[in-house]
Coordinates of C-alpha atoms and ligand atoms in Angstrom, one line a residue:
M11 CA -27.2 -1.6 0.6
A12 CA -28.2 -4.1 3.3
I13 CA -25.8 -6.0 5.1
S14 CA -25.7 -9.4 6.5
Q15 CA -23.9 -11.0 9.2
L16 CA -21.4 -12.6 8.0
E17 CA -21.0 -9.4 5.8
F18 CA -20.4 -7.8 8.3
N19 CA -18.3 -10.0 10.2
Q20 CA -15.6 -10.5 6.9
L21 CA -15.1 -6.4 6.8
N22 CA -15.1 -6.4 10.8
R23 CA -11.7 -8.9 10.4
V24 CA -10.6 -7.6 7.6
L25 CA -10.1 -3.9 9.9
D26 CA -9.0 -5.7 12.8
E27 CA -6.4 -7.0 10.6
Q28 CA -5.3 -3.8 9.2
T29 CA -6.0 -1.3 12.2
G30 CA -6.4 -3.8 15.8
I31 CA -10.0 -1.6 15.9
R32 CA -13.0 -4.2 16.0
L33 CA -15.8 -3.0 16.4
N34 CA -19.2 -3.8 18.0
A35 CA -21.9 -5.8 15.9
S36 CA -24.7 -3.1 16.7
K37 CA -22.0 -0.5 14.2
A38 CA -22.7 -3.1 11.2
D39 CA -26.0 0.3 9.8
I40 CA -22.7 2.1 10.0
M41 CA -20.5 0.1 8.1
A42 CA -23.3 -0.3 5.6
S43 CA -23.6 3.2 5.0
R44 CA -20.0 4.4 5.2
L45 CA -19.3 1.8 2.6
S46 CA -22.0 2.6 0.0
S47 CA -20.5 5.2 -2.2
R48 CA -17.6 2.7 -1.6
L49 CA -19.9 0.1 -3.3
R50 CA -21.2 1.6 -6.3
A51 CA -17.3 3.3 -6.8
N52 CA -16.3 -0.3 -7.6
A53 CA -19.2 -1.5 -9.3
C54 CA -20.0 -4.1 -6.9
A55 CA -22.8 -5.7 -5.8
T56 CA -22.8 -7.0 -2.9
H57 CA -20.7 -6.4 0.8
N58 CA -19.5 -9.6 -0.4
Q59 CA -18.2 -8.3 -3.8
Y60 CA -16.4 -5.2 -1.8
Y61 CA -14.5 -8.0 0.5
Q62 CA -13.1 -10.1 -2.6
L63 CA -12.1 -6.6 -3.7
I64 CA -9.9 -5.7 -1.6
T65 CA -8.8 -8.8 0.4
S66 CA -7.4 -9.5 -3.4
P67 CA -3.7 -8.1 -4.5
V68 CA -5.7 -5.4 -7.5
G69 CA -7.7 -4.0 -4.4
K70 CA -4.8 -3.0 -1.9
K71 CA -5.6 1.0 -3.6
E72 CA -9.6 0.4 -2.4
L73 CA -7.9 -1.1 1.0
D74 CA -6.9 1.8 2.1
I75 CA -10.4 4.2 1.5
F76 CA -12.0 1.0 2.7
I77 CA -9.8 1.7 6.5
D78 CA -10.3 5.3 5.9
K79 CA -13.5 5.3 5.7
M80 CA -13.9 3.2 8.5
T81 CA -12.1 5.6 10.8
T82 CA -12.7 8.2 12.3
H83 CA -10.6 11.7 11.9
E84 CA -12.4 14.3 13.6
T85 CA -9.7 17.1 14.2
Y86 CA -9.2 20.4 14.8
F87 CA -5.9 23.4 15.8
F88 CA -5.2 23.4 19.1
R89 CA -7.5 20.7 20.3
E90 CA -7.7 20.6 24.2
Q91 CA -6.1 24.1 24.3
V92 CA -5.3 24.3 27.6
Q93 CA -2.4 21.4 26.8
F94 CA -1.2 23.4 24.1
E95 CA -0.9 26.2 27.2
F96 CA 1.0 23.9 29.3
L97 CA 3.3 22.3 26.7
Y98 CA 4.6 26.3 25.7
E99 CA 4.9 27.4 29.7
Y100 CA 7.0 23.4 30.4
F101 CA 9.6 24.1 28.0
R102 CA 9.4 28.3 28.1
G103 CA 11.6 27.5 32.0
K104 CA 13.7 25.1 29.6
Q105 CA 14.7 26.8 26.3
S106 CA 18.3 26.3 27.0
R107 CA 17.8 22.6 27.6
R108 CA 19.6 20.6 24.8
V109 CA 18.5 20.3 21.6
P110 CA 17.5 18.7 19.5
I111 CA 13.3 18.3 20.6
K112 CA 11.8 15.7 18.5
A113 CA 7.9 15.4 19.2
W114 CA 5.3 12.9 17.6
S115 CA 1.9 13.4 17.1
A116 CA 0.9 9.4 17.1
A117 CA -2.4 9.7 15.0
S118 CA -1.8 12.8 13.4
S119 CA -5.1 12.0 11.6
T120 CA -5.6 15.4 8.4
G121 CA -2.0 16.9 10.3
E122 CA -4.2 19.7 12.0
E123 CA -2.2 18.7 15.4
A124 CA 1.4 18.3 14.2
Y125 CA 0.9 21.3 13.0
S126 CA -0.3 22.9 15.8
I127 CA 2.5 21.2 18.1
A128 CA 5.1 23.2 15.1
M129 CA 4.0 26.5 15.7
V130 CA 4.3 26.4 19.8
L131 CA 7.8 25.0 19.6
D132 CA 8.1 26.9 17.0
D133 CA 7.3 30.2 19.2
L134 CA 9.9 28.3 21.7
F135 CA 12.5 27.0 19.8
Y136 CA 12.7 30.2 16.9
G137 CA 16.2 29.2 14.4
R138 CA 16.6 25.6 16.6
N139 CA 16.8 21.7 15.7
W140 CA 13.1 21.0 16.8
S141 CA 11.1 18.3 14.7
V142 CA 7.1 17.5 14.8
T143 CA 6.4 13.4 13.4
G144 CA 2.3 13.0 12.4
T145 CA 1.8 9.0 11.9
D146 CA -1.2 7.2 11.3
I147 CA -3.4 4.8 9.7
S148 CA -5.2 5.9 6.9
P149 CA -2.9 6.6 3.9
T150 CA -5.9 9.4 2.9
A151 CA -5.2 11.3 5.9
V152 CA -1.3 11.3 6.0
E153 CA -1.4 12.7 2.7
M154 CA -4.1 15.3 3.1
A155 CA -1.3 16.2 6.3
K156 CA 1.2 16.5 3.8
E157 CA -0.5 18.9 1.9
A158 CA -1.8 21.2 4.5
C159 CA -4.4 22.4 3.0
F160 CA -6.8 24.0 5.3
A161 CA -10.9 25.0 5.6
M162 CA -9.8 28.9 6.5
S163 CA -13.3 28.3 9.1
T164 CA -11.1 26.1 10.8
S165 CA -8.3 28.9 10.8
Q166 CA -10.2 29.9 14.4
K167 CA -9.3 27.6 16.5
I168 CA -5.9 28.8 16.1
P169 CA -4.8 31.6 18.1
K170 CA -3.9 35.3 16.9
K171 CA -0.4 35.6 17.6
Y172 CA -0.2 32.0 15.3
R173 CA -2.1 32.8 12.3
R174 CA -0.6 36.2 11.5
A175 CA 3.3 35.1 12.1
Y176 CA 2.0 31.7 10.4
C177 CA -0.9 31.1 8.3
L178 CA -0.8 31.4 4.8
K179 CA -4.4 32.4 2.6
G180 CA -4.9 30.6 -0.1
I181 CA -5.6 32.4 -3.4
D182 CA -7.2 32.0 -7.2
Q183 CA -8.0 28.1 -6.9
N184 CA -7.1 28.0 -3.1
E185 CA -9.8 31.0 -2.1
G186 CA -11.7 29.6 1.1
T187 CA -8.6 27.3 2.0
F188 CA -5.4 28.4 4.2
T189 CA -2.0 26.3 4.4
V190 CA 1.1 26.2 6.9
N191 CA 4.2 28.2 5.5
K192 CA 7.3 26.9 4.8
A193 CA 9.7 27.2 8.2
I194 CA 6.9 25.3 9.3
K195 CA 5.9 22.5 7.1
S196 CA 9.5 22.6 6.2
H197 CA 9.7 20.6 10.6
C198 CA 6.9 18.4 9.9
T199 CA 7.5 15.4 8.8
F200 CA 4.5 12.8 8.2
Y201 CA 3.9 9.0 8.0
V202 CA 1.8 6.0 7.2
D203 CA 2.4 4.2 10.5
N204 CA 0.4 1.5 12.8
L205 CA 0.2 2.3 16.5
L206 CA 0.4 -1.3 16.9
R207 CA 2.8 -2.8 14.2
L208 CA 5.6 0.9 14.3
K209 CA 8.4 0.4 11.5
K210 CA 8.6 4.4 10.4
V211 CA 9.3 5.4 14.4
D212 CA 12.2 3.1 15.1
Y213 CA 13.4 6.7 17.2
S214 CA 12.1 8.7 20.7
F215 CA 10.4 12.1 21.7
D216 CA 10.8 14.2 23.8
I217 CA 6.7 15.4 23.3
I218 CA 3.7 12.7 22.1
F219 CA 0.6 13.8 21.6
L220 CA -1.4 10.0 21.5
R221 CA -5.2 11.7 21.4
N222 CA -9.0 10.4 20.4
V223 CA -7.7 7.0 19.6
L224 CA -7.1 5.1 22.6
I225 CA -11.0 4.7 22.9
Y226 CA -11.3 2.7 20.0
F227 CA -9.3 0.3 21.2
D228 CA -9.9 -3.5 22.8
E229 CA -7.9 -3.0 27.2
I230 CA -5.3 -5.2 25.8
K231 CA -4.9 -3.5 22.9
Q232 CA -4.6 0.3 24.5
K233 CA -1.8 -1.7 26.5
A234 CA 0.6 -3.1 23.7
I235 CA 0.2 0.8 22.0
I236 CA 0.6 2.2 25.3
D237 CA 4.1 0.3 25.4
N238 CA 5.1 0.9 22.3
I239 CA 5.0 4.8 23.3
V240 CA 6.5 4.9 26.9
H241 CA 9.1 2.7 24.4
R242 CA 9.6 5.6 22.1
L243 CA 9.0 8.6 24.9
N244 CA 12.5 9.7 26.7
H245 CA 13.3 10.0 29.9
G246 CA 11.7 13.6 31.5
G247 CA 9.2 13.7 27.7
L248 CA 5.6 14.6 27.6
L249 CA 2.9 12.4 26.7
F250 CA -0.7 13.4 26.7
L251 CA -3.6 12.1 25.8
G252 CA -7.1 13.4 25.4
H253 CA -8.8 13.7 28.3
S254 CA -11.0 11.1 28.4
E255 CA -8.1 8.6 28.2
S256 CA -6.1 9.1 31.6
L257 CA -4.5 5.6 31.9
R258 CA -6.6 3.6 33.7
K259 CA -3.7 1.7 36.3
K260 CA -1.1 3.2 37.7
R261 CA 1.6 2.7 35.2
Q262 CA 5.3 2.5 36.9
G263 CA 7.4 4.9 34.9
L264 CA 5.2 7.3 34.2
E265 CA 3.9 10.6 36.8
L266 CA 0.7 12.3 36.7
I267 CA 2.0 16.3 35.6
Q268 CA -1.7 17.5 35.2
P269 CA -4.4 15.3 34.0
C270 CA -4.2 13.6 31.0
I271 CA -0.4 15.2 30.3
Y272 CA 2.7 12.4 32.0
K273 CA 6.4 12.4 32.2
K274 CA 8.6 9.6 31.9
V275 CA 10.9 9.1 34.6
R276 CA 13.2 6.9 35.1
L277 CA 12.4 3.8 37.7
Ligands
SAM11 C1 -10.3 10.6 16.1 S1 -7.9 10.8 15.1 C2 -7.4 11.8 16.6 C3 -6.5 13.2 16.0 C4 -5.8 14.4 17.3 N1 -4.6 13.1 16.9 C5 -6.7 14.4 17.4 O1 -6.7 14.1 18.8 O2 -7.0 15.5 16.8 C6 -8.6 9.0 15.0 C7 -7.4 8.6 14.2 O3 -6.6 7.3 15.1 C8 -6.2 6.5 13.7 N2 -6.1 4.7 13.9 C9 -7.0 4.3 13.9 N3 -6.3 3.2 13.9 C10 -5.5 3.5 14.2 C11 -3.4 2.2 14.3 N4 -3.5 1.2 15.0 N5 -2.4 3.1 14.1 C12 -2.6 4.8 14.0 N6 -3.2 5.5 14.0 C13 -4.8 4.8 14.0 C14 -7.4 6.8 12.6 O4 -7.1 6.8 10.6 C15 -7.3 8.5 12.5 O5 -7.2 9.5 11.7

């Protein structure tokens, strides 16, 4: 179904209010195509009717689905593997350091990034106090992260020793999938939270992964997100960005120690 300029603006405003993401006018067709099944499912004859639905009190659930449809969730285990190797090597020399170690996968999507961090931390700090928090704006993605049921084909990206140690093959109705074991799951917690208005995450971390999400925001919002993140990073803690997302401007208090990896230093 075609979308008018007015309808695109209405829905784009809702997206901006909810996520901070504002689509360029050239994305109108993409919006219409991502929403076509939702219009059908809700018997909406026009995008305006759909807009009325998601902005009404009865449309709260559909609003969650709208957010999910309009955000990009691409992710996979050990994405940019070199960063996980760096994480391992960096903390290997510090295994005697104080615990707990707290890590945050900010924009965790369906959980692959958080569980990848968890496998590395368990390898490093087995039996000790470490945790991984995953947050994402999409309630659907957060539910999938909690469930941790992944297609078997995606396990190929997990280093063999971790696959053997932490992954469990699904059987019967879970044939063709795998999950991570209880030891890993018990260290991981997932919440819905908005990087621009964090409510759940009000503590600080030693490790933060903020990858492949800044690209969706304008410069002002990127700065607001980075401020929120740096505020929650302990001194000496590490910030990992996606490979196309290095900080454009030098930032006081953050020292670049590897491409796209920063350490928080005292001023
Ligand atoms: C492309 S995925 C990145 C996943 C993972 N970090 C990675 O690099 O593989 C981007 C994620 O950012 C989430 N996101 C978008 N806007 C957000 C916001 N304002 N607050 C929190 N998460 C957001 C999306 O829902 C999506 O799951």
